[in-house]
Amino acid sequence: MKIAPVGIAGCGRMGAPMLGALLHGGFEARGLDIRPVSEFGELAPSMTNDPATFIRGLKTLITVVRDIDQTEDVLFGAQDLLARADSLQTLIISSTLSPRYVIDLRRRIPDHISLIDAPMSGAQVAAENRALSFMLGGDSAALDAHQPLFAAMGQHFHRMGRYGAGMQAKVLNNLLAASHTVMTRLVLDWADMAGLDEQRVLDLIHTSSGQNWLASGFNQIEFARDGISDDNSIGILFKDVASALDAAPEDADTNLPEAIQAAISKLKPRP
């Protein structure tokens, strides 16, 4: 299967460095974003904001937009890429979305287009270092064919099973990450009130039983100090908990996830 040219729709905090990783890996790759091409610096020659130009001849499409509404715009709405996609063979969903929505896409997309769900973890810093962790769902042959793409962008690859299983695993992972986020921020706030030095507390956590990804990478993760906002990663984390809740097992106790989501909604910026 010829997998190139490859296109990334949604070149924001994650999509732009992912495009850069593919280009660094020698792939014929291009990006689509609504922002002016001039904003993308060295990536500008590989960028467009014209959907028809972007999709022309494309074999593999990777979507990295923010949410379901933007995914709908890209695939079926304002940008309508599927209707223009005469050459498309594979659609890779790398946005973190409700697993129910992702699975239902199979019904809406022509059968000749393979579907892979490949959400990723690691935040912008991992994307920039080509060190993402991918949670993969889909047919084994399709995953094998596209593994060179994932290898160019990441370091860890977890095949979770059938199409949709990658997204289910991702929202569960992010639910745990959300709990670490709100508790780490609460602990640091309480440490401030107790007169403890932030960096000494973070160093302690890193080598002790409270160790977690956010605390260990607090000075590298771009959203670690952010307050809640619709346009930042803390806001995305709130959305990701909603995606996990949407796919919760029947009769599951959702009290704790809902409490985590409520705590995220109250986060204030940290100096």
Coordinates of C-alpha atoms in Angstrom, one line a residue:
M1 CA 0.0 0.0 0.0
K2 CA 1.4 3.4 -1.0
I3 CA 0.8 5.6 2.1
A4 CA 2.2 8.9 0.8
P5 CA 1.4 11.7 0.2
V6 CA 0.4 12.2 3.8
G7 CA -1.7 15.2 5.1
I8 CA -2.2 16.5 8.6
A9 CA -5.5 18.4 9.1
G10 CA -5.2 20.7 12.1
C11 CA -1.6 22.0 12.6
G12 CA -1.9 23.5 16.0
R13 CA 0.2 22.7 19.1
M14 CA 0.3 19.0 18.2
G15 CA -0.3 18.8 14.5
A16 CA 2.4 21.3 13.5
P17 CA 5.3 19.4 15.2
M18 CA 3.8 16.1 13.9
L19 CA 4.0 17.5 10.4
G20 CA 7.6 18.6 11.1
A21 CA 8.4 15.1 12.2
L22 CA 7.1 13.5 9.0
L23 CA 9.0 16.0 6.9
H24 CA 12.1 15.3 9.0
G25 CA 11.5 11.6 8.3
G26 CA 11.6 12.1 4.6
F27 CA 7.9 11.7 3.9
E28 CA 6.0 13.6 1.3
A29 CA 3.7 15.5 3.7
R30 CA 1.6 18.6 3.8
G31 CA -0.5 20.4 6.4
L32 CA -4.0 22.1 6.4
D33 CA -5.0 24.8 8.8
I34 CA -7.3 27.8 8.8
R35 CA -4.5 30.1 10.0
P36 CA -2.5 32.0 7.4
V37 CA 0.4 30.0 5.9
S38 CA 2.8 32.8 6.9
E39 CA 2.4 31.9 10.6
F40 CA 4.0 28.5 10.2
G41 CA 7.7 29.6 9.7
E42 CA 9.8 26.9 8.2
L43 CA 6.7 24.7 7.8
A44 CA 5.1 27.3 5.5
P45 CA 6.2 25.7 2.2
S46 CA 4.3 22.5 3.2
M47 CA 1.2 24.3 4.5
T48 CA -2.1 25.4 2.9
N49 CA -5.4 26.7 4.0
D50 CA -7.2 25.6 0.8
P51 CA -8.9 22.2 1.3
A52 CA -9.0 21.4 -2.4
T53 CA -5.2 21.9 -2.7
F54 CA -4.6 19.9 0.5
I55 CA -6.6 16.8 -0.4
R56 CA -5.5 16.5 -4.1
G57 CA -3.7 13.2 -4.6
L58 CA -3.6 12.5 -0.8
K59 CA -3.3 8.8 0.1
T60 CA -3.3 9.2 3.9
L61 CA -5.1 11.8 6.0
I62 CA -4.4 12.3 9.7
T63 CA -6.8 14.5 11.6
V64 CA -5.5 16.3 14.7
V65 CA -8.2 18.9 15.2
R66 CA -9.6 19.9 18.6
D67 CA -12.9 18.2 19.0
I68 CA -15.9 16.5 17.3
D69 CA -17.3 19.8 15.9
Q70 CA -13.9 20.5 14.2
T71 CA -13.7 16.9 13.0
E72 CA -17.1 17.2 11.4
D73 CA -16.0 20.4 9.7
V74 CA -12.9 18.8 8.3
L75 CA -14.5 15.6 7.1
F76 CA -18.1 16.5 6.1
G77 CA -18.6 20.2 6.7
A78 CA -16.9 23.5 5.9
Q79 CA -13.7 21.8 4.5
D80 CA -15.5 18.6 3.3
L81 CA -12.4 16.7 2.7
L82 CA -14.0 13.3 2.2
A83 CA -16.2 14.6 -0.7
R84 CA -13.0 15.9 -2.4
A85 CA -10.9 12.8 -1.6
D86 CA -10.6 11.0 -4.9
S87 CA -7.3 9.3 -4.0
L88 CA -7.7 8.8 -0.2
Q89 CA -6.9 5.3 1.1
T90 CA -6.6 5.7 4.8
L91 CA -8.0 8.1 7.4
I92 CA -6.2 8.2 10.8
I93 CA -8.0 9.9 13.7
S94 CA -5.5 11.3 16.1
S95 CA -7.7 13.8 17.9
T96 CA -9.0 12.7 21.3
L97 CA -12.7 12.2 20.8
S98 CA -15.5 10.1 22.2
P99 CA -15.0 6.5 21.3
R100 CA -18.7 6.2 20.4
Y101 CA -18.3 8.9 17.8
V102 CA -15.1 7.4 16.4
I103 CA -16.6 4.0 16.0
D104 CA -19.7 5.5 14.3
L105 CA -17.5 7.1 11.7
R106 CA -17.1 3.7 10.1
R107 CA -20.8 3.8 9.1
R108 CA -20.3 7.2 7.5
I109 CA -17.1 6.7 5.6
P110 CA -16.8 4.8 2.3
D111 CA -15.7 1.2 2.8
H112 CA -12.7 1.5 0.5
I113 CA -11.1 4.0 3.0
S114 CA -9.3 2.2 5.8
L115 CA -9.8 3.6 9.3
I116 CA -7.2 3.8 12.1
D117 CA -7.7 5.5 15.4
A118 CA -4.3 6.7 16.6
P119 CA -4.7 9.2 19.5
M120 CA -1.4 10.2 21.1
S121 CA 0.0 11.2 24.4
G122 CA 2.9 13.3 25.6
A123 CA 1.8 16.9 25.0
Q124 CA 3.5 19.4 22.7
V125 CA 7.0 18.7 24.2
A126 CA 6.8 15.0 23.1
A127 CA 5.5 16.0 19.6
E128 CA 8.4 18.4 19.2
N129 CA 10.9 15.7 20.2
R130 CA 9.3 13.0 18.0
A131 CA 8.6 11.0 21.2
L132 CA 4.8 10.6 21.2
S133 CA 3.0 7.6 22.6
F134 CA 0.4 6.3 20.2
M135 CA -2.6 4.2 21.2
L136 CA -3.6 2.3 18.0
G137 CA -6.8 0.6 16.9
G138 CA -7.5 -1.0 13.5
D139 CA -6.8 -3.8 11.1
S140 CA -3.3 -5.3 11.7
A141 CA -2.3 -5.0 8.0
A142 CA -3.2 -1.3 7.9
L143 CA -1.3 -0.7 11.2
D144 CA 1.7 -2.5 9.8
A145 CA 1.6 -0.4 6.6
H146 CA 1.4 2.9 8.4
Q147 CA 3.9 2.1 11.2
P148 CA 6.6 4.1 9.5
L149 CA 4.5 7.2 9.9
F150 CA 4.0 6.5 13.6
A151 CA 7.7 5.7 14.0
A152 CA 8.6 9.1 12.5
M153 CA 6.4 10.9 15.1
G154 CA 6.7 8.8 18.2
Q155 CA 8.6 6.3 20.4
H156 CA 5.9 4.2 21.9
F157 CA 3.2 2.3 20.1
H158 CA 0.4 0.4 21.8
R159 CA -1.8 -1.7 19.6
M160 CA -5.0 -2.0 21.6
G161 CA -7.1 -4.0 19.2
R162 CA -9.9 -3.4 16.7
Y163 CA -10.7 0.1 15.3
G164 CA -12.0 2.2 18.2
A165 CA -10.0 0.4 20.8
G166 CA -7.2 3.0 20.6
M167 CA -9.5 5.8 21.4
Q168 CA -11.1 3.9 24.3
A169 CA -7.7 3.4 25.7
K170 CA -6.7 7.0 25.2
V171 CA -9.7 8.5 27.0
L172 CA -9.1 6.2 30.0
N173 CA -5.4 7.2 30.0
N174 CA -6.5 10.9 29.9
L175 CA -8.9 10.4 32.7
L176 CA -6.0 9.2 34.8
A177 CA -3.9 12.2 33.6
A178 CA -6.7 14.5 34.5
S179 CA -6.8 13.2 38.1
H180 CA -3.0 13.7 38.3
T181 CA -3.3 17.2 37.0
V182 CA -5.9 18.5 39.5
M183 CA -4.2 16.8 42.4
T184 CA -0.8 18.0 41.5
R185 CA -2.0 21.5 41.2
L186 CA -3.9 21.3 44.5
V187 CA -0.8 19.9 46.3
L188 CA 1.4 22.7 44.9
D189 CA -1.2 25.3 46.1
W190 CA -1.2 23.8 49.5
A191 CA 2.6 23.7 49.5
D192 CA 2.6 27.4 48.8
M193 CA 0.4 28.1 51.7
A194 CA 2.7 26.0 53.9
G195 CA 5.7 28.1 52.8
L196 CA 7.4 25.2 50.9
D197 CA 9.5 25.8 47.8
E198 CA 7.8 24.7 44.6
Q199 CA 10.9 23.1 43.0
R200 CA 11.8 21.2 46.1
V201 CA 8.3 19.8 46.3
L202 CA 8.4 18.8 42.7
D203 CA 11.8 17.1 43.2
L204 CA 10.4 15.2 46.1
I205 CA 7.3 14.1 44.2
H206 CA 9.5 12.9 41.3
T207 CA 11.4 10.5 43.5
S208 CA 8.6 9.5 45.8
S209 CA 5.3 7.7 45.9
G210 CA 3.4 10.7 44.5
Q211 CA 5.3 10.6 41.2
N212 CA 3.2 11.4 38.1
W213 CA 3.8 12.6 34.6
L214 CA 2.5 16.2 35.2
A215 CA 4.7 16.8 38.3
S216 CA 7.8 15.2 36.8
G217 CA 7.4 17.3 33.6
F218 CA 6.0 20.4 35.3
N219 CA 8.6 22.8 33.9
Q220 CA 8.4 21.3 30.4
I221 CA 4.7 20.6 29.8
E222 CA 3.3 23.7 28.2
F223 CA 0.0 23.7 30.0
A224 CA 1.2 22.8 33.5
R225 CA 0.5 26.3 34.9
D226 CA -2.5 27.2 32.9
G227 CA -6.0 28.0 34.2
I228 CA -9.1 26.7 32.5
S229 CA -9.7 28.2 29.0
D230 CA -11.5 27.0 25.9
D231 CA -8.5 27.5 23.8
N232 CA -5.8 25.8 25.8
S233 CA -4.8 22.2 26.8
I234 CA -6.5 22.4 30.2
G235 CA -9.7 23.1 28.4
I236 CA -9.0 20.1 26.1
L237 CA -8.4 18.0 29.2
F238 CA -11.9 19.0 30.4
K239 CA -13.2 17.8 27.0
D240 CA -11.3 14.6 27.2
V241 CA -12.9 13.7 30.6
A242 CA -16.3 14.3 28.9
S243 CA -15.2 11.9 26.2
A244 CA -14.4 9.2 28.8
L245 CA -17.7 9.8 30.5
D246 CA -19.5 9.4 27.2
A247 CA -18.0 6.0 26.8
A248 CA -18.4 4.9 30.4
P249 CA -19.7 1.4 30.9
E250 CA -23.3 1.0 31.7
D251 CA -24.1 1.4 35.4
A252 CA -20.5 2.7 36.0
D253 CA -19.9 5.0 39.0
T254 CA -19.1 8.3 37.5
N255 CA -18.9 10.4 40.6
L256 CA -15.1 10.6 40.8
P257 CA -14.6 11.4 37.1
E258 CA -17.3 14.1 37.4
A259 CA -15.5 15.5 40.5
I260 CA -12.2 15.6 38.5
Q261 CA -13.9 17.4 35.7
A262 CA -15.4 20.0 38.1
A263 CA -12.0 20.6 39.6
I264 CA -10.5 21.2 36.2
S265 CA -13.2 23.7 35.5
K266 CA -12.0 25.8 38.5
L267 CA -8.2 25.8 37.8
K268 CA -6.7 29.2 37.9
P269 CA -3.3 30.1 36.3
R270 CA -0.3 29.3 38.5
P271 CA 2.5 31.9 38.6

